[in-house]
Amino acid sequence: MRQSFYLSWVGALLLGLTQCAPARLENTSWNLVELEGKALDMPMNAKRVYIQLKGSDEQQNLSGFAGCNSMGGSYSTPGDNAIIFEPISTRMFCEETMELENAFIKMLTSADRYQIEGRQLLLYKQDLLLGKFRAG
């Protein structure tokens, strides 16, 4: 009995630590929560807007969903917290989410640096906060 209590306690502690650990830029699904200083307001049946970054020595790939269209592309991190996105996407028209998608892609192409605070990814153009993401 005492051993199972101890194992349960250790398991809960480890789970709590992994949920509090800072997220990594790469290999994390980043869900958009704020754009241009406004909380994301999505239609009821809309898919989540997100990016995922995967890097290797040869290639750094961007994938995600922009609100209406899937997207891909590349990114680079040329220096301390500097980032450059080069997104590409299909161009299907979606009346309810097209404005969001256009603003999202513009935000990505405008961003020049990033900061990770715990489980949040913040994208900036110089000192202007463009968007907030939460690790998913």
mmCIF file with all atom_site columns, C-alpha atoms in Angstrom:
data_model
loop_
_atom_site.group_PDB
_atom_site.id
_atom_site.type_symbol
_atom_site.label_atom_id
_atom_site.label_alt_id
_atom_site.label_comp_id
_atom_site.label_asym_id
_atom_site.label_entity_id
_atom_site.label_seq_id
_atom_site.pdbx_PDB_ins_code
_atom_site.Cartn_x
_atom_site.Cartn_y
_atom_site.Cartn_z
_atom_site.occupancy
_atom_site.B_iso_or_equiv
_atom_site.pdbx_formal_charge
_atom_site.auth_seq_id
_atom_site.auth_comp_id
_atom_site.auth_asym_id
_atom_site.auth_atom_id
_atom_site.pdbx_PDB_model_num
ATOM 1   C CA . MET A 1 1   ? 0.000   0.000  0.000   1.00 0.00 ? 1   MET A CA 1
ATOM 2   C CA . ARG A 1 2   ? 2.723   2.439  0.985   1.00 0.00 ? 2   ARG A CA 1
ATOM 3   C CA . GLN A 1 3   ? 4.721   1.609  -2.168  1.00 0.00 ? 3   GLN A CA 1
ATOM 4   C CA . SER A 1 4   ? 1.759   2.254  -4.499  1.00 0.00 ? 4   SER A CA 1
ATOM 5   C CA . PHE A 1 5   ? 1.107   5.595  -2.770  1.00 0.00 ? 5   PHE A CA 1
ATOM 6   C CA . TYR A 1 6   ? 4.772   6.527  -3.231  1.00 0.00 ? 6   TYR A CA 1
ATOM 7   C CA . LEU A 1 7   ? 4.718   5.551  -6.920  1.00 0.00 ? 7   LEU A CA 1
ATOM 8   C CA . SER A 1 8   ? 1.516   7.530  -7.481  1.00 0.00 ? 8   SER A CA 1
ATOM 9   C CA . TRP A 1 9   ? 3.046   10.575 -5.798  1.00 0.00 ? 9   TRP A CA 1
ATOM 10  C CA . VAL A 1 10  ? 6.253   10.338 -7.891  1.00 0.00 ? 10  VAL A CA 1
ATOM 11  C CA . GLY A 1 11  ? 4.198   9.921  -11.081 1.00 0.00 ? 11  GLY A CA 1
ATOM 12  C CA . ALA A 1 12  ? 2.111   13.006 -10.301 1.00 0.00 ? 12  ALA A CA 1
ATOM 13  C CA . LEU A 1 13  ? 5.243   14.993 -9.520  1.00 0.00 ? 13  LEU A CA 1
ATOM 14  C CA . LEU A 1 14  ? 6.892   14.014 -12.809 1.00 0.00 ? 14  LEU A CA 1
ATOM 15  C CA . LEU A 1 15  ? 3.745   14.834 -14.774 1.00 0.00 ? 15  LEU A CA 1
ATOM 16  C CA . GLY A 1 16  ? 3.609   18.253 -13.120 1.00 0.00 ? 16  GLY A CA 1
ATOM 17  C CA . LEU A 1 17  ? 7.252   18.926 -13.922 1.00 0.00 ? 17  LEU A CA 1
ATOM 18  C CA . THR A 1 18  ? 6.835   18.073 -17.605 1.00 0.00 ? 18  THR A CA 1
ATOM 19  C CA . GLN A 1 19  ? 3.815   20.373 -17.871 1.00 0.00 ? 19  GLN A CA 1
ATOM 20  C CA . CYS A 1 20  ? 5.757   23.254 -16.280 1.00 0.00 ? 20  CYS A CA 1
ATOM 21  C CA . ALA A 1 21  ? 8.969   22.735 -18.250 1.00 0.00 ? 21  ALA A CA 1
ATOM 22  C CA . PRO A 1 22  ? 9.642   25.407 -20.888 1.00 0.00 ? 22  PRO A CA 1
ATOM 23  C CA . ALA A 1 23  ? 8.610   24.354 -24.370 1.00 0.00 ? 23  ALA A CA 1
ATOM 24  C CA . ARG A 1 24  ? 11.169  24.080 -27.146 1.00 0.00 ? 24  ARG A CA 1
ATOM 25  C CA . LEU A 1 25  ? 10.939  26.123 -30.337 1.00 0.00 ? 25  LEU A CA 1
ATOM 26  C CA . GLU A 1 26  ? 11.210  23.014 -32.498 1.00 0.00 ? 26  GLU A CA 1
ATOM 27  C CA . ASN A 1 27  ? 9.103   19.865 -32.401 1.00 0.00 ? 27  ASN A CA 1
ATOM 28  C CA . THR A 1 28  ? 6.291   21.638 -30.547 1.00 0.00 ? 28  THR A CA 1
ATOM 29  C CA . SER A 1 29  ? 2.845   22.350 -31.914 1.00 0.00 ? 29  SER A CA 1
ATOM 30  C CA . TRP A 1 30  ? 2.303   26.087 -31.285 1.00 0.00 ? 30  TRP A CA 1
ATOM 31  C CA . ASN A 1 31  ? -1.388  27.109 -31.146 1.00 0.00 ? 31  ASN A CA 1
ATOM 32  C CA . LEU A 1 32  ? -2.161  30.749 -31.910 1.00 0.00 ? 32  LEU A CA 1
ATOM 33  C CA . VAL A 1 33  ? -3.908  32.434 -28.956 1.00 0.00 ? 33  VAL A CA 1
ATOM 34  C CA . GLU A 1 34  ? -3.384  36.138 -29.670 1.00 0.00 ? 34  GLU A CA 1
ATOM 35  C CA . LEU A 1 35  ? -2.825  38.143 -32.855 1.00 0.00 ? 35  LEU A CA 1
ATOM 36  C CA . GLU A 1 36  ? -2.080  41.859 -33.010 1.00 0.00 ? 36  GLU A CA 1
ATOM 37  C CA . GLY A 1 37  ? -2.900  42.275 -29.315 1.00 0.00 ? 37  GLY A CA 1
ATOM 38  C CA . LYS A 1 38  ? -6.319  40.599 -29.575 1.00 0.00 ? 38  LYS A CA 1
ATOM 39  C CA . ALA A 1 39  ? -7.326  37.196 -28.220 1.00 0.00 ? 39  ALA A CA 1
ATOM 40  C CA . LEU A 1 40  ? -8.123  34.772 -31.001 1.00 0.00 ? 40  LEU A CA 1
ATOM 41  C CA . ASP A 1 41  ? -11.868 34.561 -31.669 1.00 0.00 ? 41  ASP A CA 1
ATOM 42  C CA . MET A 1 42  ? -12.576 31.572 -33.913 1.00 0.00 ? 42  MET A CA 1
ATOM 43  C CA . PRO A 1 43  ? -15.915 30.430 -35.337 1.00 0.00 ? 43  PRO A CA 1
ATOM 44  C CA . MET A 1 44  ? -17.406 27.433 -33.472 1.00 0.00 ? 44  MET A CA 1
ATOM 45  C CA . ASN A 1 45  ? -16.484 24.731 -35.994 1.00 0.00 ? 45  ASN A CA 1
ATOM 46  C CA . ALA A 1 46  ? -13.107 26.159 -37.046 1.00 0.00 ? 46  ALA A CA 1
ATOM 47  C CA . LYS A 1 47  ? -9.852  24.214 -36.795 1.00 0.00 ? 47  LYS A CA 1
ATOM 48  C CA . ARG A 1 48  ? -7.104  25.523 -34.557 1.00 0.00 ? 48  ARG A CA 1
ATOM 49  C CA . VAL A 1 49  ? -4.524  27.852 -36.108 1.00 0.00 ? 49  VAL A CA 1
ATOM 50  C CA . TYR A 1 50  ? -1.031  26.584 -35.407 1.00 0.00 ? 50  TYR A CA 1
ATOM 51  C CA . ILE A 1 51  ? 2.557   26.239 -36.561 1.00 0.00 ? 51  ILE A CA 1
ATOM 52  C CA . GLN A 1 52  ? 5.042   23.462 -36.025 1.00 0.00 ? 52  GLN A CA 1
ATOM 53  C CA . LEU A 1 53  ? 8.766   23.865 -36.636 1.00 0.00 ? 53  LEU A CA 1
ATOM 54  C CA . LYS A 1 54  ? 11.066  20.954 -37.392 1.00 0.00 ? 54  LYS A CA 1
ATOM 55  C CA . GLY A 1 55  ? 14.751  21.475 -37.908 1.00 0.00 ? 55  GLY A CA 1
ATOM 56  C CA . SER A 1 56  ? 17.866  19.569 -38.824 1.00 0.00 ? 56  SER A CA 1
ATOM 57  C CA . ASP A 1 57  ? 21.359  20.550 -39.893 1.00 0.00 ? 57  ASP A CA 1
ATOM 58  C CA . GLU A 1 58  ? 20.279  20.661 -43.549 1.00 0.00 ? 58  GLU A CA 1
ATOM 59  C CA . GLN A 1 59  ? 16.711  21.908 -43.382 1.00 0.00 ? 59  GLN A CA 1
ATOM 60  C CA . GLN A 1 60  ? 14.265  23.820 -41.191 1.00 0.00 ? 60  GLN A CA 1
ATOM 61  C CA . ASN A 1 61  ? 10.626  23.127 -42.081 1.00 0.00 ? 61  ASN A CA 1
ATOM 62  C CA . LEU A 1 62  ? 7.479   24.984 -41.133 1.00 0.00 ? 62  LEU A CA 1
ATOM 63  C CA . SER A 1 63  ? 4.053   23.344 -41.230 1.00 0.00 ? 63  SER A CA 1
ATOM 64  C CA . GLY A 1 64  ? 0.678   24.294 -39.865 1.00 0.00 ? 64  GLY A CA 1
ATOM 65  C CA . PHE A 1 65  ? -2.823  25.529 -40.495 1.00 0.00 ? 65  PHE A CA 1
ATOM 66  C CA . ALA A 1 66  ? -3.549  29.215 -41.132 1.00 0.00 ? 66  ALA A CA 1
ATOM 67  C CA . GLY A 1 67  ? -7.307  29.328 -40.537 1.00 0.00 ? 67  GLY A CA 1
ATOM 68  C CA . CYS A 1 68  ? -8.492  28.194 -43.957 1.00 0.00 ? 68  CYS A CA 1
ATOM 69  C CA . ASN A 1 69  ? -5.514  26.622 -45.696 1.00 0.00 ? 69  ASN A CA 1
ATOM 70  C CA . SER A 1 70  ? -2.743  24.251 -44.759 1.00 0.00 ? 70  SER A CA 1
ATOM 71  C CA . MET A 1 71  ? 0.683   25.784 -44.943 1.00 0.00 ? 71  MET A CA 1
ATOM 72  C CA . GLY A 1 72  ? 4.274   24.750 -45.171 1.00 0.00 ? 72  GLY A CA 1
ATOM 73  C CA . GLY A 1 73  ? 7.534   26.431 -45.937 1.00 0.00 ? 73  GLY A CA 1
ATOM 74  C CA . SER A 1 74  ? 10.760  27.068 -44.178 1.00 0.00 ? 74  SER A CA 1
ATOM 75  C CA . TYR A 1 75  ? 12.229  29.156 -41.407 1.00 0.00 ? 75  TYR A CA 1
ATOM 76  C CA . SER A 1 76  ? 15.684  30.075 -40.205 1.00 0.00 ? 76  SER A CA 1
ATOM 77  C CA . THR A 1 77  ? 17.168  31.155 -36.903 1.00 0.00 ? 77  THR A CA 1
ATOM 78  C CA . PRO A 1 78  ? 20.217  33.194 -37.946 1.00 0.00 ? 78  PRO A CA 1
ATOM 79  C CA . GLY A 1 79  ? 21.167  34.435 -34.462 1.00 0.00 ? 79  GLY A CA 1
ATOM 80  C CA . ASP A 1 80  ? 20.147  34.772 -30.839 1.00 0.00 ? 80  ASP A CA 1
ATOM 81  C CA . ASN A 1 81  ? 16.338  34.596 -30.893 1.00 0.00 ? 81  ASN A CA 1
ATOM 82  C CA . ALA A 1 82  ? 16.254  35.898 -34.477 1.00 0.00 ? 82  ALA A CA 1
ATOM 83  C CA . ILE A 1 83  ? 13.787  34.133 -36.750 1.00 0.00 ? 83  ILE A CA 1
ATOM 84  C CA . ILE A 1 84  ? 12.754  34.407 -40.394 1.00 0.00 ? 84  ILE A CA 1
ATOM 85  C CA . PHE A 1 85  ? 9.652   32.639 -41.716 1.00 0.00 ? 85  PHE A CA 1
ATOM 86  C CA . GLU A 1 86  ? 9.020   31.842 -45.381 1.00 0.00 ? 86  GLU A CA 1
ATOM 87  C CA . PRO A 1 87  ? 5.503   30.356 -45.381 1.00 0.00 ? 87  PRO A CA 1
ATOM 88  C CA . ILE A 1 88  ? 3.666   28.984 -48.406 1.00 0.00 ? 88  ILE A CA 1
ATOM 89  C CA . SER A 1 89  ? 0.056   27.851 -48.439 1.00 0.00 ? 89  SER A CA 1
ATOM 90  C CA . THR A 1 90  ? -2.752  26.676 -50.619 1.00 0.00 ? 90  THR A CA 1
ATOM 91  C CA . ARG A 1 91  ? -5.101  29.531 -51.535 1.00 0.00 ? 91  ARG A CA 1
ATOM 92  C CA . MET A 1 92  ? -8.630  28.218 -51.031 1.00 0.00 ? 92  MET A CA 1
ATOM 93  C CA . PHE A 1 93  ? -11.063 30.978 -50.048 1.00 0.00 ? 93  PHE A CA 1
ATOM 94  C CA . CYS A 1 94  ? -12.946 30.701 -46.737 1.00 0.00 ? 94  CYS A CA 1
ATOM 95  C CA . GLU A 1 95  ? -15.262 33.607 -46.031 1.00 0.00 ? 95  GLU A CA 1
ATOM 96  C CA . GLU A 1 96  ? -15.316 33.232 -42.221 1.00 0.00 ? 96  GLU A CA 1
ATOM 97  C CA . THR A 1 97  ? -11.562 32.913 -41.662 1.00 0.00 ? 97  THR A CA 1
ATOM 98  C CA . MET A 1 98  ? -9.847  34.583 -44.644 1.00 0.00 ? 98  MET A CA 1
ATOM 99  C CA . GLU A 1 99  ? -9.147  37.840 -42.773 1.00 0.00 ? 99  GLU A CA 1
ATOM 100 C CA . LEU A 1 100 ? -7.570  35.886 -39.908 1.00 0.00 ? 100 LEU A CA 1
ATOM 101 C CA . GLU A 1 101 ? -5.479  33.809 -42.310 1.00 0.00 ? 101 GLU A CA 1
ATOM 102 C CA . ASN A 1 102 ? -4.151  36.861 -44.142 1.00 0.00 ? 102 ASN A CA 1
ATOM 103 C CA . ALA A 1 103 ? -3.230  38.568 -40.840 1.00 0.00 ? 103 ALA A CA 1
ATOM 104 C CA . PHE A 1 104 ? -1.605  35.361 -39.548 1.00 0.00 ? 104 PHE A CA 1
ATOM 105 C CA . ILE A 1 105 ? 0.601   34.912 -42.619 1.00 0.00 ? 105 ILE A CA 1
ATOM 106 C CA . LYS A 1 106 ? 1.492   38.617 -42.586 1.00 0.00 ? 106 LYS A CA 1
ATOM 107 C CA . MET A 1 107 ? 2.486   38.268 -38.912 1.00 0.00 ? 107 MET A CA 1
ATOM 108 C CA . LEU A 1 108 ? 4.750   35.311 -39.687 1.00 0.00 ? 108 LEU A CA 1
ATOM 109 C CA . THR A 1 109 ? 6.492   37.078 -42.573 1.00 0.00 ? 109 THR A CA 1
ATOM 110 C CA . SER A 1 110 ? 6.918   40.266 -40.488 1.00 0.00 ? 110 SER A CA 1
ATOM 111 C CA . ALA A 1 111 ? 8.369   38.569 -37.389 1.00 0.00 ? 111 ALA A CA 1
ATOM 112 C CA . ASP A 1 112 ? 12.096  38.977 -36.888 1.00 0.00 ? 112 ASP A CA 1
ATOM 113 C CA . ARG A 1 113 ? 12.600  37.552 -33.407 1.00 0.00 ? 113 ARG A CA 1
ATOM 114 C CA . TYR A 1 114 ? 11.028  35.181 -30.932 1.00 0.00 ? 114 TYR A CA 1
ATOM 115 C CA . GLN A 1 115 ? 10.967  34.595 -27.205 1.00 0.00 ? 115 GLN A CA 1
ATOM 116 C CA . ILE A 1 116 ? 9.838   31.538 -25.269 1.00 0.00 ? 116 ILE A CA 1
ATOM 117 C CA . GLU A 1 117 ? 8.303   32.122 -21.840 1.00 0.00 ? 117 GLU A CA 1
ATOM 118 C CA . GLY A 1 118 ? 7.414   28.814 -20.250 1.00 0.00 ? 118 GLY A CA 1
ATOM 119 C CA . ARG A 1 119 ? 4.806   27.281 -22.564 1.00 0.00 ? 119 ARG A CA 1
ATOM 120 C CA . GLN A 1 120 ? 4.314   30.427 -24.690 1.00 0.00 ? 120 GLN A CA 1
ATOM 121 C CA . LEU A 1 121 ? 5.998   31.451 -27.923 1.00 0.00 ? 121 LEU A CA 1
ATOM 122 C CA . LEU A 1 122 ? 6.014   35.206 -28.543 1.00 0.00 ? 122 LEU A CA 1
ATOM 123 C CA . LEU A 1 123 ? 6.782   36.616 -32.005 1.00 0.00 ? 123 LEU A CA 1
ATOM 124 C CA . TYR A 1 124 ? 8.030   40.184 -32.397 1.00 0.00 ? 124 TYR A CA 1
ATOM 125 C CA . LYS A 1 125 ? 8.988   42.681 -35.063 1.00 0.00 ? 125 LYS A CA 1
ATOM 126 C CA . GLN A 1 126 ? 11.717  44.543 -33.223 1.00 0.00 ? 126 GLN A CA 1
ATOM 127 C CA . ASP A 1 127 ? 9.986   45.402 -29.912 1.00 0.00 ? 127 ASP A CA 1
ATOM 128 C CA . LEU A 1 128 ? 6.389   45.132 -31.172 1.00 0.00 ? 128 LEU A CA 1
ATOM 129 C CA . LEU A 1 129 ? 4.610   41.958 -30.052 1.00 0.00 ? 129 LEU A CA 1
ATOM 130 C CA . LEU A 1 130 ? 2.861   40.492 -33.099 1.00 0.00 ? 130 LEU A CA 1
ATOM 131 C CA . GLY A 1 131 ? 1.478   37.211 -31.824 1.00 0.00 ? 131 GLY A CA 1
ATOM 132 C CA . LYS A 1 132 ? 1.289   34.738 -28.936 1.00 0.00 ? 132 LYS A CA 1
ATOM 133 C CA . PHE A 1 133 ? 1.192   30.977 -29.185 1.00 0.00 ? 133 PHE A CA 1
ATOM 134 C CA . ARG A 1 134 ? 0.672   28.304 -26.546 1.00 0.00 ? 134 ARG A CA 1
ATOM 135 C CA . ALA A 1 135 ? 2.374   24.927 -26.699 1.00 0.00 ? 135 ALA A CA 1
ATOM 136 C CA . GLY A 1 136 ? -0.161  22.253 -27.517 1.00 0.00 ? 136 GLY A CA 1
#
